[in-house]
mmCIF file of C-alpha atoms in Angstrom:
data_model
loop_
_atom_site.group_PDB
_atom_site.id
_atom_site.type_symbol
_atom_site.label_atom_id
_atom_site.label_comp_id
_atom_site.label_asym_id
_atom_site.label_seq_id
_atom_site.Cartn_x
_atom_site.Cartn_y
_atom_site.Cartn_z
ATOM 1 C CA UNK A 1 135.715 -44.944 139.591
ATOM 2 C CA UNK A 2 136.786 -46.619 142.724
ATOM 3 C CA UNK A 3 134.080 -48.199 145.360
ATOM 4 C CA UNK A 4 133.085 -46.268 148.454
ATOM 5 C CA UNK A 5 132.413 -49.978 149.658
ATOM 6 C CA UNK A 6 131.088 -53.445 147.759
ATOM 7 C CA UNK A 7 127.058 -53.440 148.886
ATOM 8 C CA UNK A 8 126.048 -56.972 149.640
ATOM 9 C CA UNK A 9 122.869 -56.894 147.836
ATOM 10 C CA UNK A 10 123.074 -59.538 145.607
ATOM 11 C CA UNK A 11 121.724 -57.433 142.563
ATOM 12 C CA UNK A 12 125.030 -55.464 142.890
ATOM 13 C CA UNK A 13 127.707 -56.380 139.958
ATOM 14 C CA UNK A 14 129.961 -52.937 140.134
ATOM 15 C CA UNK A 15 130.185 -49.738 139.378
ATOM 16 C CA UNK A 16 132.014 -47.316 136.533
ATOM 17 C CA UNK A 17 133.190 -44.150 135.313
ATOM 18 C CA UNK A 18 130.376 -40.962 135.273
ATOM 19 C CA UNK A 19 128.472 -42.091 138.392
ATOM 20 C CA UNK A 20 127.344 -45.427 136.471
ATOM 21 C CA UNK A 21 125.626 -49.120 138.965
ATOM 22 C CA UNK A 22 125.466 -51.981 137.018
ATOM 23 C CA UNK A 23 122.701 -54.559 138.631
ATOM 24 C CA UNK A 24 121.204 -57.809 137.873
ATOM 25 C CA UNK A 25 117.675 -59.350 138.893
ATOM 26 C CA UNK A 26 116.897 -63.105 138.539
ATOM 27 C CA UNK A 27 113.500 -64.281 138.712
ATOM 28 C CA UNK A 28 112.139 -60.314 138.253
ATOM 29 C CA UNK A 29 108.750 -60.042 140.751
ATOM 30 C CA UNK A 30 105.310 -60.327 138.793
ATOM 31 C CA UNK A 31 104.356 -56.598 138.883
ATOM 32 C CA UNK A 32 107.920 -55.361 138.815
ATOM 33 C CA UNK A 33 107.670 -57.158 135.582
ATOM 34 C CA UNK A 34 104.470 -55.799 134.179
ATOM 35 C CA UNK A 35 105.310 -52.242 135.341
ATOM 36 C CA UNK A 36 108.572 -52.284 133.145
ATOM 37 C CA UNK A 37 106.812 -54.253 130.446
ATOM 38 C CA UNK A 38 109.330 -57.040 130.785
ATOM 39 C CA UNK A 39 108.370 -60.101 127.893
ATOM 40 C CA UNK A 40 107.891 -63.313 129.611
ATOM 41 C CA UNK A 41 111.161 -65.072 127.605
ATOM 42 C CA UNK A 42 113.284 -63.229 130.105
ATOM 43 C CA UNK A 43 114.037 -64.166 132.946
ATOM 44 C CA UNK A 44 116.646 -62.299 134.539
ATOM 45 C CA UNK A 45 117.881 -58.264 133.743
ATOM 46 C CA UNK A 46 120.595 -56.496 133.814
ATOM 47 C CA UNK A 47 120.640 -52.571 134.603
ATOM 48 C CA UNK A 48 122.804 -50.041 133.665
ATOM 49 C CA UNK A 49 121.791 -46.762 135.386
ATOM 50 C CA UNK A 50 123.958 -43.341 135.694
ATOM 51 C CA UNK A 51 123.821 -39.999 137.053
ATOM 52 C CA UNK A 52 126.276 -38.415 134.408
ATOM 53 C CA UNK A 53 125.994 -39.351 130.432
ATOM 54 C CA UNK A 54 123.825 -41.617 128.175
ATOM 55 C CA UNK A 55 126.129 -41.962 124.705
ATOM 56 C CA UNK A 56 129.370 -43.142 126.699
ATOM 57 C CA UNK A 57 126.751 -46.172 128.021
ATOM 58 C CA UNK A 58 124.770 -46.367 125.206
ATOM 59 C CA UNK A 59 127.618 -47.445 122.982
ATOM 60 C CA UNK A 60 129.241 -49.479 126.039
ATOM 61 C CA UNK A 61 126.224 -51.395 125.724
ATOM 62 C CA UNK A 62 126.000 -51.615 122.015
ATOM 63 C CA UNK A 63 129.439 -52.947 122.108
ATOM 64 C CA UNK A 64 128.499 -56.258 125.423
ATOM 65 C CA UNK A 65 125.587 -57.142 123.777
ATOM 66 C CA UNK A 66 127.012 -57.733 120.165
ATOM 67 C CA UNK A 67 129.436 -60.132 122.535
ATOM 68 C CA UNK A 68 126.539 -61.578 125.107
ATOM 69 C CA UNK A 69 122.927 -62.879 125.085
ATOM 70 C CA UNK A 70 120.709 -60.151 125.941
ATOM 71 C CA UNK A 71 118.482 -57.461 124.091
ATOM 72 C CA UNK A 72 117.908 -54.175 125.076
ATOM 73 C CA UNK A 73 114.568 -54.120 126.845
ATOM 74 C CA UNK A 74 113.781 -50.147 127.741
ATOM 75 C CA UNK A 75 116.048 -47.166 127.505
ATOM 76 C CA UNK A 76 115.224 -43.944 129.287
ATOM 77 C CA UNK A 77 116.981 -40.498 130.242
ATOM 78 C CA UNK A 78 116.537 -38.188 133.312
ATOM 79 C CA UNK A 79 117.497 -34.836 133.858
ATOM 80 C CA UNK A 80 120.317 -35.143 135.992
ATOM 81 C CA UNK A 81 124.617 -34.991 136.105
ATOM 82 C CA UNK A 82 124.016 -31.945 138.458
ATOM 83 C CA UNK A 83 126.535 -28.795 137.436
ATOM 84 C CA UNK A 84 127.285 -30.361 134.118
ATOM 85 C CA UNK A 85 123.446 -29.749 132.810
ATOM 86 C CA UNK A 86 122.855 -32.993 130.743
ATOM 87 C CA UNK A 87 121.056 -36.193 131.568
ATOM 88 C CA UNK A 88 121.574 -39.856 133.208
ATOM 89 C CA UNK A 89 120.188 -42.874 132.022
ATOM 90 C CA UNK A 90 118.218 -45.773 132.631
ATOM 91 C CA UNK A 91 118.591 -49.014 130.500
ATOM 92 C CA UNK A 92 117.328 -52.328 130.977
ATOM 93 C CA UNK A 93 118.670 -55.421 129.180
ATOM 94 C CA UNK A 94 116.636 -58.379 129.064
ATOM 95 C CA UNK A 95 118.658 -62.277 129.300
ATOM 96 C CA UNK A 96 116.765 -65.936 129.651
ATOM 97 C CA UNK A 97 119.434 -66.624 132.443
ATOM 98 C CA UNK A 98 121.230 -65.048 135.546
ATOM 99 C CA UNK A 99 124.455 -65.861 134.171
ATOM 100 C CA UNK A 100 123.963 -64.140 130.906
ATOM 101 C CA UNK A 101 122.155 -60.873 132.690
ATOM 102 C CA UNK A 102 125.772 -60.347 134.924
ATOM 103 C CA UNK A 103 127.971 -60.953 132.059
ATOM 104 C CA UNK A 104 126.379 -58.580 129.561
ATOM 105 C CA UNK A 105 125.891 -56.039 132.839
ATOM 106 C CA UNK A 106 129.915 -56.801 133.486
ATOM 107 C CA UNK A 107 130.906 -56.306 130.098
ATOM 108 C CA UNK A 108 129.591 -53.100 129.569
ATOM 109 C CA UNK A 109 130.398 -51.769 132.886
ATOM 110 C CA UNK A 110 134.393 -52.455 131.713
ATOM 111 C CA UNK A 111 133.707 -50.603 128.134
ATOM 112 C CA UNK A 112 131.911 -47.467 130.238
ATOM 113 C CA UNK A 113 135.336 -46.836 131.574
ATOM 114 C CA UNK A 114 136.538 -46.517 128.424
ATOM 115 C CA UNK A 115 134.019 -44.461 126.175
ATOM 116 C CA UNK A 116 133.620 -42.058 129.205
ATOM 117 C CA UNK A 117 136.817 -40.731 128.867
ATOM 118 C CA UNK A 118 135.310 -38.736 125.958
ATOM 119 C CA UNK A 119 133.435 -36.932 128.319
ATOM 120 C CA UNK A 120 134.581 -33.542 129.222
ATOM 121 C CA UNK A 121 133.212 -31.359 131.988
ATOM 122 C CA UNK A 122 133.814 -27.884 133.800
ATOM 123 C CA UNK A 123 131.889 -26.112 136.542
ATOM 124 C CA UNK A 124 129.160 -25.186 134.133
ATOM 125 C CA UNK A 125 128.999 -27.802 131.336
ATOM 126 C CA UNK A 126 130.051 -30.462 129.467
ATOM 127 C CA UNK A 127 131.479 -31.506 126.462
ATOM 128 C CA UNK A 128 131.496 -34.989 124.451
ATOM 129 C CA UNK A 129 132.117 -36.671 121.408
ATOM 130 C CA UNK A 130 132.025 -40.507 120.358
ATOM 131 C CA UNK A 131 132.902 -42.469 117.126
ATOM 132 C CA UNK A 132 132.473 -46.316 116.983
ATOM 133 C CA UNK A 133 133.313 -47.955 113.686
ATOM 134 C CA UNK A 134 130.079 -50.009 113.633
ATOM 135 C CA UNK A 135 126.934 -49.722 115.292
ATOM 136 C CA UNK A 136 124.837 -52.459 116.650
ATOM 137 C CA UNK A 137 120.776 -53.159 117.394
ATOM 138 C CA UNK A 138 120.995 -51.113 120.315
ATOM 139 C CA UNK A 139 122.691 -47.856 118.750
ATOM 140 C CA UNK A 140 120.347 -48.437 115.972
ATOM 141 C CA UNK A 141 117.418 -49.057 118.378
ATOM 142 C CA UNK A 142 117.832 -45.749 120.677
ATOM 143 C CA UNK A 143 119.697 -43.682 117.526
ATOM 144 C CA UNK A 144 118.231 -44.960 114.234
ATOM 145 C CA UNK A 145 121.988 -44.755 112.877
ATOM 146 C CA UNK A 146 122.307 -47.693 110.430
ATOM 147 C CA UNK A 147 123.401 -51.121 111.633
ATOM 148 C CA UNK A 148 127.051 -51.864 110.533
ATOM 149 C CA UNK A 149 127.693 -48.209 109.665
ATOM 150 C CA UNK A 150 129.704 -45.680 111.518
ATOM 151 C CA UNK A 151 128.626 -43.725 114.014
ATOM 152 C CA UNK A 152 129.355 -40.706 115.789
ATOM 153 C CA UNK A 153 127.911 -38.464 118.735
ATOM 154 C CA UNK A 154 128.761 -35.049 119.294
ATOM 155 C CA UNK A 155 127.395 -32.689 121.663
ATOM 156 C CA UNK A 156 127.733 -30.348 124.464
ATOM 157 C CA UNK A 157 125.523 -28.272 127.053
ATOM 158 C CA UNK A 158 124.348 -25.629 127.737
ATOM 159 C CA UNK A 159 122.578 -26.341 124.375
ATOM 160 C CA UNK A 160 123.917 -23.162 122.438
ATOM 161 C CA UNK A 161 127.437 -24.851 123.103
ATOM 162 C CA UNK A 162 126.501 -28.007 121.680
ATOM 163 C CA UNK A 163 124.624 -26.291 118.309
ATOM 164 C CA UNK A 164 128.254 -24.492 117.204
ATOM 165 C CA UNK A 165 129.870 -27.853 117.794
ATOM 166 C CA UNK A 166 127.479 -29.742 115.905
ATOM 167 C CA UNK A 167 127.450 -27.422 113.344
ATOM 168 C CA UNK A 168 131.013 -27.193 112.846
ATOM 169 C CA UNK A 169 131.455 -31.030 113.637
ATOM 170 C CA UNK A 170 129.232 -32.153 109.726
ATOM 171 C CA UNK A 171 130.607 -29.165 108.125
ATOM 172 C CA UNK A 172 134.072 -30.340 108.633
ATOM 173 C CA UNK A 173 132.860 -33.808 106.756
ATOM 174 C CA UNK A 174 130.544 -35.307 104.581
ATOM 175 C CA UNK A 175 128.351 -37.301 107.077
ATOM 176 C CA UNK A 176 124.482 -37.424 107.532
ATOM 177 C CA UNK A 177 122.613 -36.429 110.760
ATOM 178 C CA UNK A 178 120.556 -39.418 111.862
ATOM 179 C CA UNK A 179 119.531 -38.248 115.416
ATOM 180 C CA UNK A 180 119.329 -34.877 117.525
ATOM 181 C CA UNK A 181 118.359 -33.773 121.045
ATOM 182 C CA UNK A 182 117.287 -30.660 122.037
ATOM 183 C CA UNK A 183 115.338 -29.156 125.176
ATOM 184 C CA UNK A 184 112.192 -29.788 123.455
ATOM 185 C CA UNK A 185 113.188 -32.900 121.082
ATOM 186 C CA UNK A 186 114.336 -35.955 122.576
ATOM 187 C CA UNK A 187 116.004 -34.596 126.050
ATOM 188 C CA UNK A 188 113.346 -34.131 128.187
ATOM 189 C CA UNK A 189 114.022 -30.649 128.366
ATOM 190 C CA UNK A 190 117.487 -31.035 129.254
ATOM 191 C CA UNK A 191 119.939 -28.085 128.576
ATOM 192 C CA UNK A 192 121.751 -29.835 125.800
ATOM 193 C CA UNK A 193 122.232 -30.033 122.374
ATOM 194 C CA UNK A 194 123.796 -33.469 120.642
ATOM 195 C CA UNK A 195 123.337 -35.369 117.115
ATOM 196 C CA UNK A 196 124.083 -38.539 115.920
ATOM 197 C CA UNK A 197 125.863 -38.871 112.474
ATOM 198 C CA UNK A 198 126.736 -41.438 110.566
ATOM 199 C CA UNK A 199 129.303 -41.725 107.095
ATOM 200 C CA UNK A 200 132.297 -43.174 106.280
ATOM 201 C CA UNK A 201 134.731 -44.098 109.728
ATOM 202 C CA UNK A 202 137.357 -41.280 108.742
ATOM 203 C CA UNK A 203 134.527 -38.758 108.148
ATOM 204 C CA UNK A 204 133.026 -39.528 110.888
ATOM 205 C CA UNK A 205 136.406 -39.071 113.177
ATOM 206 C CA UNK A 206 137.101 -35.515 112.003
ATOM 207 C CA UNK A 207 133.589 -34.470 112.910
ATOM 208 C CA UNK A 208 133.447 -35.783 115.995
ATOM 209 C CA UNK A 209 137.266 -34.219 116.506
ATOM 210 C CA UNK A 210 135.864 -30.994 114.973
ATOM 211 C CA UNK A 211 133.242 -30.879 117.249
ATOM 212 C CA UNK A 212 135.045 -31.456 120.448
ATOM 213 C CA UNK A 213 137.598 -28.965 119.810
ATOM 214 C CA UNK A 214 134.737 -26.141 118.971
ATOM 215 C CA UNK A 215 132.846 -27.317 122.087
ATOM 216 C CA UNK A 216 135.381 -27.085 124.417
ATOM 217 C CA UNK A 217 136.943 -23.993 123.555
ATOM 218 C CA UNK A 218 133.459 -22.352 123.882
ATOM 219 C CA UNK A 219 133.293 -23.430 127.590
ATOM 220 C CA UNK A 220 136.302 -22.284 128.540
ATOM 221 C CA UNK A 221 134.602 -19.062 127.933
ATOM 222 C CA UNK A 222 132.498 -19.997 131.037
ATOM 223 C CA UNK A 223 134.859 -21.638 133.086
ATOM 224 C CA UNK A 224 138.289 -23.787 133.218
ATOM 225 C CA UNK A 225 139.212 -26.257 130.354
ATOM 226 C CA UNK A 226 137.053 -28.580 130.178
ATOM 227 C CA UNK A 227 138.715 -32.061 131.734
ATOM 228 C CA UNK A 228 137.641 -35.794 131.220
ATOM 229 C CA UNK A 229 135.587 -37.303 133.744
ATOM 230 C CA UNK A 230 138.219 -39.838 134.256
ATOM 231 C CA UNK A 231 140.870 -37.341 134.945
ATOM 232 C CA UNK A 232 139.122 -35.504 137.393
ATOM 233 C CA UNK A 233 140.219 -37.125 140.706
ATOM 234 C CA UNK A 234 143.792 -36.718 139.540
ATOM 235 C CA UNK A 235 143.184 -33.363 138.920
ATOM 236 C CA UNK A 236 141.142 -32.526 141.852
ATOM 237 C CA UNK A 237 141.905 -35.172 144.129
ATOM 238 C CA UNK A 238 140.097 -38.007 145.651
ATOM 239 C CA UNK A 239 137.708 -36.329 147.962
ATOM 240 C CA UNK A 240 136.234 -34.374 145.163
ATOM 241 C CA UNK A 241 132.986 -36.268 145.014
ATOM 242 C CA UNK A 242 133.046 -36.191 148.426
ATOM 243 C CA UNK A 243 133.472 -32.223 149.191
ATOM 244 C CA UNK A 244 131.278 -31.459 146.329
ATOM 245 C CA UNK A 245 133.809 -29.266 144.576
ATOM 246 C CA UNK A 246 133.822 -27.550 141.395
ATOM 247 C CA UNK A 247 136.824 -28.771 138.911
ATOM 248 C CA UNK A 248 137.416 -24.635 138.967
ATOM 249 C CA UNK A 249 137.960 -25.040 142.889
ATOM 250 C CA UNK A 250 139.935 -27.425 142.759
ATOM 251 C CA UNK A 251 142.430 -26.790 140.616
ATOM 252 C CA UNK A 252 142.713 -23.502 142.906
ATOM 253 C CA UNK A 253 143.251 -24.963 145.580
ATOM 254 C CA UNK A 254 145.833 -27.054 143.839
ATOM 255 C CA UNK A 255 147.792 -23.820 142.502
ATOM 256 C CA UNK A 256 147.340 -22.488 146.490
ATOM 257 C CA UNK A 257 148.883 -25.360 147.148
ATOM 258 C CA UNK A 258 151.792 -25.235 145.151
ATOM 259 C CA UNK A 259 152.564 -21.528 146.065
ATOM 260 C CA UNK A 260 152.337 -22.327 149.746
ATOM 261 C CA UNK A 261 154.763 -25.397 149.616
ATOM 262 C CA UNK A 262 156.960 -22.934 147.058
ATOM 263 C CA UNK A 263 157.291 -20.459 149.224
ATOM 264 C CA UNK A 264 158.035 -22.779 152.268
ATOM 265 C CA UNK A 265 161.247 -24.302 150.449
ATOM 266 C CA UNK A 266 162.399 -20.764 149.697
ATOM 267 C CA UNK A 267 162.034 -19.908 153.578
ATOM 268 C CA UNK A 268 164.021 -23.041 154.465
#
């Protein structure tokens, strides 16, 4: 996702796909640090916060800090991602240096862009699905999933969406549920549903694929195909954020579009 401008707050490392800031703080203030519990070994932090998703970040994160110094210090979800009726997210990743905070916040910033494109959303939901081949302390941490083991997320809201899909996604392979979310377990009474499962890497894929393709084809009884997040500027333009449109809007006023500039060429 492309900068409205670069801040010049030096906590500011960059931004990423589904309305994600990464941050760093060296030398954290005393009662910042007791407020967020922070152990005295670290010394700087890194933040990951977003408006839209927690999985896509949550294995983004998995994935910088099996390559960086720095330990998951506090993970937390919101209500939030406005039409699409899921969550954001709040992590904090603790380092001993400044150096170390900005790398692991930069690495996982770059592998946001990537798992996010699994993220599907129309004017009324979303729909995702993600399968890394082995899970690390912080999957474990927020997830239980095993360490080393494969691991998938499926999931989808409004919450009824995301039950079909979920249970379609383990009856289509032989994996184990290690995690769920509902409005009342684990989601803050978000209007989701979503499970973790964990098996063998190909079982895992054709749940997750299983899933996806159930999910998605129950919101486009709601709405438009559902589109990834990453594909939405191209298919709605670059002022979408900006105007506030729906993916359904714009993609009419794309087909107005079309038919105006149509029917100007057959004028000519």
């Amino acid at each position: 996702m492309a900068d409205y401008f670069t801040p010049d707050a030096e906590q500011f490392v960059g931004t990423a796909a589904a309305h994600t800031i990464g941050l760093m703080i060296g030398n954290i203030n005393g009662m910042v640090r007791l407020i967020l519990d922070i152990p005295e070994k670290y010394n700087a932090l890194g933040i990951i916060s977003s408006r839209t998703g927690t999985v896509a970040q949550a294995i983004a994160i998995d994935d910088a800090v099996k390559a960086c110094n720095a330990k998951l210090l506090r993970f937390e979800m919101a209500i939030d991602a406005g039409r699409q009726c899921g969550q954001g997210c709040l992590f904090i990743l603790g380092a001993e240096t400044i150096s170390d905070a900005r790398k692991v916040v930069e690495e996982s910033l770059h592998n946001i862009d990537y798992w996010s494109q699994c993220i599907y959303i129309n004017e009324v939901g979303h729909m995702e699905s993600h399968v890394t081949p082995r899970a690390g302390e912080v999957l474990h941490e927020i997830f239980g999933t095993p360490v080393g083991r494969a691991f998938g997320v499926v999931g989808a809201a409004p919450a009824g969406v995301g039950i079909a899909a979920v249970d379609r996604a383990v009856k289509a392979a032989p994996v184990d549920i290690v995690w769920y979310g509902s409005p009342s377990h684990n989601l803050r009474m978000m209007n989701e549903f979503v499970a973790g499962v964990t098996g063998d890497i190909a079982a895992v894929q054709k749940a997750m694929d299983v899933g996806k393709e159930t999910g998605c084809q129950l919101l486009t009884a709601l709405g438009i195909t559902p589109i990834s997040i990453q594909d939405v500027a191209e298919e709605c333009g670059e002022d979408y954020l900006k105007r506030n449109m729906s993916p359904a809007v714009c993609q009419e006023e794309k087909a107005a579009s079309i038919h105006i500039n149509k029917k100007c060429d057959e004028e000519r």
